[in-house]
CSV table of C-alpha atoms in Angstrom, one decimal:
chain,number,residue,atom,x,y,z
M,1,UNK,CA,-20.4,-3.9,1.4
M,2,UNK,CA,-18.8,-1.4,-0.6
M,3,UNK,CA,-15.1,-1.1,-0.5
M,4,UNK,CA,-12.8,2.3,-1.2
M,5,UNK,CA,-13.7,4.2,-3.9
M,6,UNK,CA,-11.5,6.8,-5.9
M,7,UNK,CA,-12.6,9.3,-8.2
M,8,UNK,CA,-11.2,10.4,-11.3
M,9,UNK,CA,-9.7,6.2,-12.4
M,10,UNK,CA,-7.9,8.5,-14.8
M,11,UNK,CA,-6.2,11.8,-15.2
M,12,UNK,CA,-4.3,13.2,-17.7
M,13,UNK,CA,-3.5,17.2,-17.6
M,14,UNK,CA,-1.1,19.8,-18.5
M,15,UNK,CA,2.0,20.9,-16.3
M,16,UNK,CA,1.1,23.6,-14.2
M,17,UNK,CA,-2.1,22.9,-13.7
M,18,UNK,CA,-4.4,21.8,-10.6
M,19,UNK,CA,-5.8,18.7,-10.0
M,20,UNK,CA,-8.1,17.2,-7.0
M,21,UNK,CA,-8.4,13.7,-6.1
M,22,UNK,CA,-10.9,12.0,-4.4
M,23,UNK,CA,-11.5,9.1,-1.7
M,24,UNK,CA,-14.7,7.5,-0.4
M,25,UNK,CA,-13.3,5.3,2.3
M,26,UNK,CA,-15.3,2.9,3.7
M,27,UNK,CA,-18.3,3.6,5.7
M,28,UNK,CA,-17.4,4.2,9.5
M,29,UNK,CA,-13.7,4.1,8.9
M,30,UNK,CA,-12.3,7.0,10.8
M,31,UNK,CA,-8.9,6.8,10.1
M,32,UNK,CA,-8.0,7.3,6.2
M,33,UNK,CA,-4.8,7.5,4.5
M,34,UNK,CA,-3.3,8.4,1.1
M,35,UNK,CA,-0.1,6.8,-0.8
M,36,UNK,CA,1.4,7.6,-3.7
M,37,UNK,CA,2.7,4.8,-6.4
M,38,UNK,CA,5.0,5.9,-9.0
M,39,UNK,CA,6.4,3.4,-11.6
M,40,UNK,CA,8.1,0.6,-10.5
M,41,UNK,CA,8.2,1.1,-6.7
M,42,UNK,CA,5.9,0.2,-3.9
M,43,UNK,CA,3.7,2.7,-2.5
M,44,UNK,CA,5.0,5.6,-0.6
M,45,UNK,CA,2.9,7.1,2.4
M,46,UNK,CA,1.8,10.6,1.7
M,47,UNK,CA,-0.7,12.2,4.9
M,48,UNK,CA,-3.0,10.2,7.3
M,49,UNK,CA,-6.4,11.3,8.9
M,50,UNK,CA,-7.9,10.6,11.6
M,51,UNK,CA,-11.5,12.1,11.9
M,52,UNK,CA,-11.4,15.4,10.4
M,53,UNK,CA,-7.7,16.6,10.9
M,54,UNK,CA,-4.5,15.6,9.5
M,55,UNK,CA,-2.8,13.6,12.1
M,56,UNK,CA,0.5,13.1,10.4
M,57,UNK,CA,0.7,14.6,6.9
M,58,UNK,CA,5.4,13.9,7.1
M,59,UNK,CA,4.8,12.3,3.6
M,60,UNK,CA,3.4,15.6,1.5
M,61,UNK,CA,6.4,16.0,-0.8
M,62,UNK,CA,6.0,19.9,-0.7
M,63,UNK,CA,3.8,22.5,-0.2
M,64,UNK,CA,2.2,21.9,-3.8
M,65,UNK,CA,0.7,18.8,-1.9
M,66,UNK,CA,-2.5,19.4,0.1
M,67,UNK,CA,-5.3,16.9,1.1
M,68,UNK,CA,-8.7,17.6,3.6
M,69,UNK,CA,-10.9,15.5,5.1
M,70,UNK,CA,-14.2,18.8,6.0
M,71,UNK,CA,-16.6,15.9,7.2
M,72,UNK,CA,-14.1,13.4,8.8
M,73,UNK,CA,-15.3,10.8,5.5
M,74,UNK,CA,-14.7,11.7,2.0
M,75,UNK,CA,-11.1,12.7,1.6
M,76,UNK,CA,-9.6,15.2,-1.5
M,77,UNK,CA,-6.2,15.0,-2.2
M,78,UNK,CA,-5.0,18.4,-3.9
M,79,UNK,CA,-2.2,19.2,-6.1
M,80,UNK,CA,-1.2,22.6,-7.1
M,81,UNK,CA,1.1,23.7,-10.0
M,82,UNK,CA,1.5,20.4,-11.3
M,83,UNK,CA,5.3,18.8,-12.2
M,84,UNK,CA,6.0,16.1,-14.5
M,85,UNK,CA,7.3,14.5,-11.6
M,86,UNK,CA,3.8,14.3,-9.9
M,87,UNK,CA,3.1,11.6,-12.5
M,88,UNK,CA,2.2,8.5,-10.0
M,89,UNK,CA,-1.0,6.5,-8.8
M,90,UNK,CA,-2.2,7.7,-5.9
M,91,UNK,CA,-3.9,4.9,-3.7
M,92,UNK,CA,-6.3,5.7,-0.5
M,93,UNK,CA,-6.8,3.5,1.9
M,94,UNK,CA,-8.9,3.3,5.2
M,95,UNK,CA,-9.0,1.5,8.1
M,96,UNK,CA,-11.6,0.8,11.4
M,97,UNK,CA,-10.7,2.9,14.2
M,98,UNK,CA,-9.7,0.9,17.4
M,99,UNK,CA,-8.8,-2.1,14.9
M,100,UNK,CA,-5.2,-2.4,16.4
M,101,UNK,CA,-4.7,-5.0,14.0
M,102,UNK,CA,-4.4,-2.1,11.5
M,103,UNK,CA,-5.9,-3.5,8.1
M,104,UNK,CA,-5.8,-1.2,5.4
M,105,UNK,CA,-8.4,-1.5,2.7
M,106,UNK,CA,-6.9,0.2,-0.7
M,107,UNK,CA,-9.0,1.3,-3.0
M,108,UNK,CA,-8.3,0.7,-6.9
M,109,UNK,CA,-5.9,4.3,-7.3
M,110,UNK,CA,-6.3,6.8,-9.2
M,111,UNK,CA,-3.4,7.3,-11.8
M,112,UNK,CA,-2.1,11.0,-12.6
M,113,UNK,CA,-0.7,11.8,-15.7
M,114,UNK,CA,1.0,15.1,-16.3
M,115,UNK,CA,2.3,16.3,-19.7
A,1,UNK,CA,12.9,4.7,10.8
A,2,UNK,CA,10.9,1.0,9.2
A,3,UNK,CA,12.3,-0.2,5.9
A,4,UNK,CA,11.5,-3.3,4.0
A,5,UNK,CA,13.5,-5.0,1.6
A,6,UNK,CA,12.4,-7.0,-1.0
A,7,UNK,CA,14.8,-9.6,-2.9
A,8,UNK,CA,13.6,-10.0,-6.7
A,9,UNK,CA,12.1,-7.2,-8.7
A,10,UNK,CA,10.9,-10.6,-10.9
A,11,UNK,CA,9.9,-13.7,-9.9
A,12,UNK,CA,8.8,-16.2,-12.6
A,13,UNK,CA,7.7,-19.9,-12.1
A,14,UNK,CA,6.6,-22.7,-13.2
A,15,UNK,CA,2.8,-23.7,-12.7
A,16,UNK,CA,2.8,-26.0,-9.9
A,17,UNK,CA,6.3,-25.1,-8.6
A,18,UNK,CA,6.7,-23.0,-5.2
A,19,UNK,CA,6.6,-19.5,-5.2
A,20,UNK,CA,8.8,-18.1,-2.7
A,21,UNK,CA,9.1,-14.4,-2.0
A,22,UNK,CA,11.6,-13.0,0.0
A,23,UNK,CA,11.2,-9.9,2.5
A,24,UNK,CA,13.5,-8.4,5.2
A,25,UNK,CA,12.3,-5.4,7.3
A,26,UNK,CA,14.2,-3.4,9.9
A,27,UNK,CA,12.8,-2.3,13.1
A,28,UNK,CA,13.9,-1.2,16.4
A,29,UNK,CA,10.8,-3.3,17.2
A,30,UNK,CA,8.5,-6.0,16.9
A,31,UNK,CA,6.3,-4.7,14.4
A,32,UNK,CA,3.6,-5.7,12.3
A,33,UNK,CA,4.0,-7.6,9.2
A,34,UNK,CA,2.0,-7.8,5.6
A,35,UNK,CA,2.0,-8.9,2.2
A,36,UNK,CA,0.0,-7.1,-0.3
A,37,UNK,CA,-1.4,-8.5,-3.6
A,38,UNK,CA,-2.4,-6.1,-6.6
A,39,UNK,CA,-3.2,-7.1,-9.7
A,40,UNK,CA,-3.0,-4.8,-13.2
A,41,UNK,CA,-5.3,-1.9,-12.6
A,42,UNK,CA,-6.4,-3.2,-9.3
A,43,UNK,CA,-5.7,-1.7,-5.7
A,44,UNK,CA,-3.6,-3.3,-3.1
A,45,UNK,CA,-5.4,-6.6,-1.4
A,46,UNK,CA,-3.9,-7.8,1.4
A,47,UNK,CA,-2.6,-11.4,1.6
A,48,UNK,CA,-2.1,-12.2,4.8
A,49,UNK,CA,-1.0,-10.5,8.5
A,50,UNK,CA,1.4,-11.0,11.5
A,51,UNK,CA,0.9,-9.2,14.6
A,52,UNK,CA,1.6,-11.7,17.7
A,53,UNK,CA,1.4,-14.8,18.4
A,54,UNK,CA,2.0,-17.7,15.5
A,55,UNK,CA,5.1,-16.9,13.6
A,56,UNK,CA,3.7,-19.0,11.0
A,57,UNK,CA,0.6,-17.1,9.1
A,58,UNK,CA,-1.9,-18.7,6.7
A,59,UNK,CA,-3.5,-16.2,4.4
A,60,UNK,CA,-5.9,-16.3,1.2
A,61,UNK,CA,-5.3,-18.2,-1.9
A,62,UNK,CA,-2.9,-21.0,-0.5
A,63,UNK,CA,-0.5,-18.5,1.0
A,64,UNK,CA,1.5,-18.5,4.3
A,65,UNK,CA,4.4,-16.4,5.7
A,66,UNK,CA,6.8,-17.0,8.9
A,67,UNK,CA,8.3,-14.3,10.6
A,68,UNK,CA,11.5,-15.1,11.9
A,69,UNK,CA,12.7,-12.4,14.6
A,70,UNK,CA,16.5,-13.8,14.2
A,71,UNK,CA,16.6,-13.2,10.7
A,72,UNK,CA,14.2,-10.3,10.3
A,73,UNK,CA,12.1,-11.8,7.4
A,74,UNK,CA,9.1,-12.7,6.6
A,75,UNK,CA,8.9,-14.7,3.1
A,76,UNK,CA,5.9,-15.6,1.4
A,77,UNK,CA,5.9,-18.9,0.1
A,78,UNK,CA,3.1,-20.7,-2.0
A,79,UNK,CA,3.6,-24.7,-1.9
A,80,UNK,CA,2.0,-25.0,-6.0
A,81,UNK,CA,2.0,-21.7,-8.7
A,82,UNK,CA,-1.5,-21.3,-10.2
A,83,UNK,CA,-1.5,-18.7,-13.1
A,84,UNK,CA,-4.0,-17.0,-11.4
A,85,UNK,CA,-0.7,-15.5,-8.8
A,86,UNK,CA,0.0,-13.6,-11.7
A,87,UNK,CA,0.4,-10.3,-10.1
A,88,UNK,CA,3.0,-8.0,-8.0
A,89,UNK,CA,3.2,-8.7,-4.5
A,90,UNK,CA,4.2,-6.0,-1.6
A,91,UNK,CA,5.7,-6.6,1.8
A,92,UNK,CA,4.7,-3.7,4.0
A,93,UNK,CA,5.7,-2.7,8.2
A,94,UNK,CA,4.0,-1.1,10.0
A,95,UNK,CA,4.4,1.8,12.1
A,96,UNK,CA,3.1,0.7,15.8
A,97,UNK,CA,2.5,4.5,16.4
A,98,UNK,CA,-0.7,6.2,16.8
A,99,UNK,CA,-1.1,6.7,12.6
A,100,UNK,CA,-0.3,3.1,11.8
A,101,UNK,CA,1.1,4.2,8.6
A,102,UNK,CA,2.3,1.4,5.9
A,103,UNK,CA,6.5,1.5,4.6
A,104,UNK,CA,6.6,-0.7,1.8
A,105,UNK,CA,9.0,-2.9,-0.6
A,106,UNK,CA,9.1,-2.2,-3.8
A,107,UNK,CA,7.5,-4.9,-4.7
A,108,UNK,CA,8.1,-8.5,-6.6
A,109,UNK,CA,6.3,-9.1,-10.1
A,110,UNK,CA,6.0,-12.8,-10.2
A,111,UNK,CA,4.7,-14.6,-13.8
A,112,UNK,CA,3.6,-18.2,-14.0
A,113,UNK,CA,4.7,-20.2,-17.1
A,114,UNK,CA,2.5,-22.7,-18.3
């Protein structure tokens, strides 16, 4: 079946600007989840949903950061007044609710480059 | 607070030697254990899992891990290095609270020499 997808693969935009990323998680997956991977490190956890609301969102670095989740599937992470700094791939991942086993299924990232 | 520590930004190997990967995790308790595969411009696949039971875990392409509560590890070893194991590999903890959230390593980069 088909796994998570992320949509843009690629951005590139200008400091200052605002950018949305999106996540198709896997059908049925309830709970969803967003990292973010800068260079050289491992991924950092960013907000987590479960359903529709933001169960645990203690990883937004700031209030630039914002992510929703309207229909409790598709998933847009938002970033306002873009830094330099923001520069990173940001990976979604879902998992099965009730799965207390807890696998994650990434999907390929989508990588944000801000001049 | 989880934290996982992995020894070895880079790994490199022979083809047909072991690959061993090391990870350390603290945790005021038992928690869950992975190790995540990605390769260039790929997303995060995972390896293999602990949870209970069997300290010693098989996962996919010839891999295996032990956890070993004493020492708070859980290396990844691979007996013989294919090129194919080209690729950065993640140890990860999870959170055994309702989110289930992922802390990870910062991850090994292992090469394979013909």
């Amino acid at each position: 079946g088909a796994g998570v997808s992320q949509t843009p693969s690629n951005k590139v935009t200008e400091k200052g600007k605002y950018v949305e990323l999106r996540c198709d998680p896997i059908s049925g997956h309830t709970a969803l989840y967003w990292y973010r991977q800068s260079l050289g490190q491992g991924p950092e956890f960013l907000i987590y949903f479960q359903g529709t609301g933001a169960a645990d969102d203690s990883g937004l670095p700031n209030d630039r950061f914002f992510a929703v989740r309207p229909e409790g599937s598709v998933s847009t992470l938002k970033i306002q007044r873009t830094e330099r700094g923001d520069s990173a791939v940001y990976l979604c991942a879902s998992r099965l609710a009730g799965d207390s086993y807890n696998e994650q299924f990434f999907g390929p990232g989508t990588r944000l480059t801000v001049l | 607070a989880q934290s996982v520590t992995q020894l070895g930004s880079h790994v490199s190997v022979s083809e047909g030697a072991l690959v061993l990967l090391r990870c350390n995790y603290s945790s005021s308790v038992p928690p869950y254990l992975f190790w995540y595969v990605q390769y260039p411009n790929q997303g995060l696949q995972l390896l293999l899992k602990y949870t209970t039971g069997a300290t010693l875990v098989k996962g996919i392409n010839g891999f295996e891990a032990e956890f070993k509560k004493s020492e708070t590890s859980f290396h990844l070893t691979k007996p013989s290095a294919h090129m194919s194991d080209a690729a950065e590999y993640f140890c990860a903890v999870s959170d055994l609270g309702n989110d289930y959230k992922l802390s990870f390593g910062a991850g090994t980069t292992v090469t394979v020499r013909a």
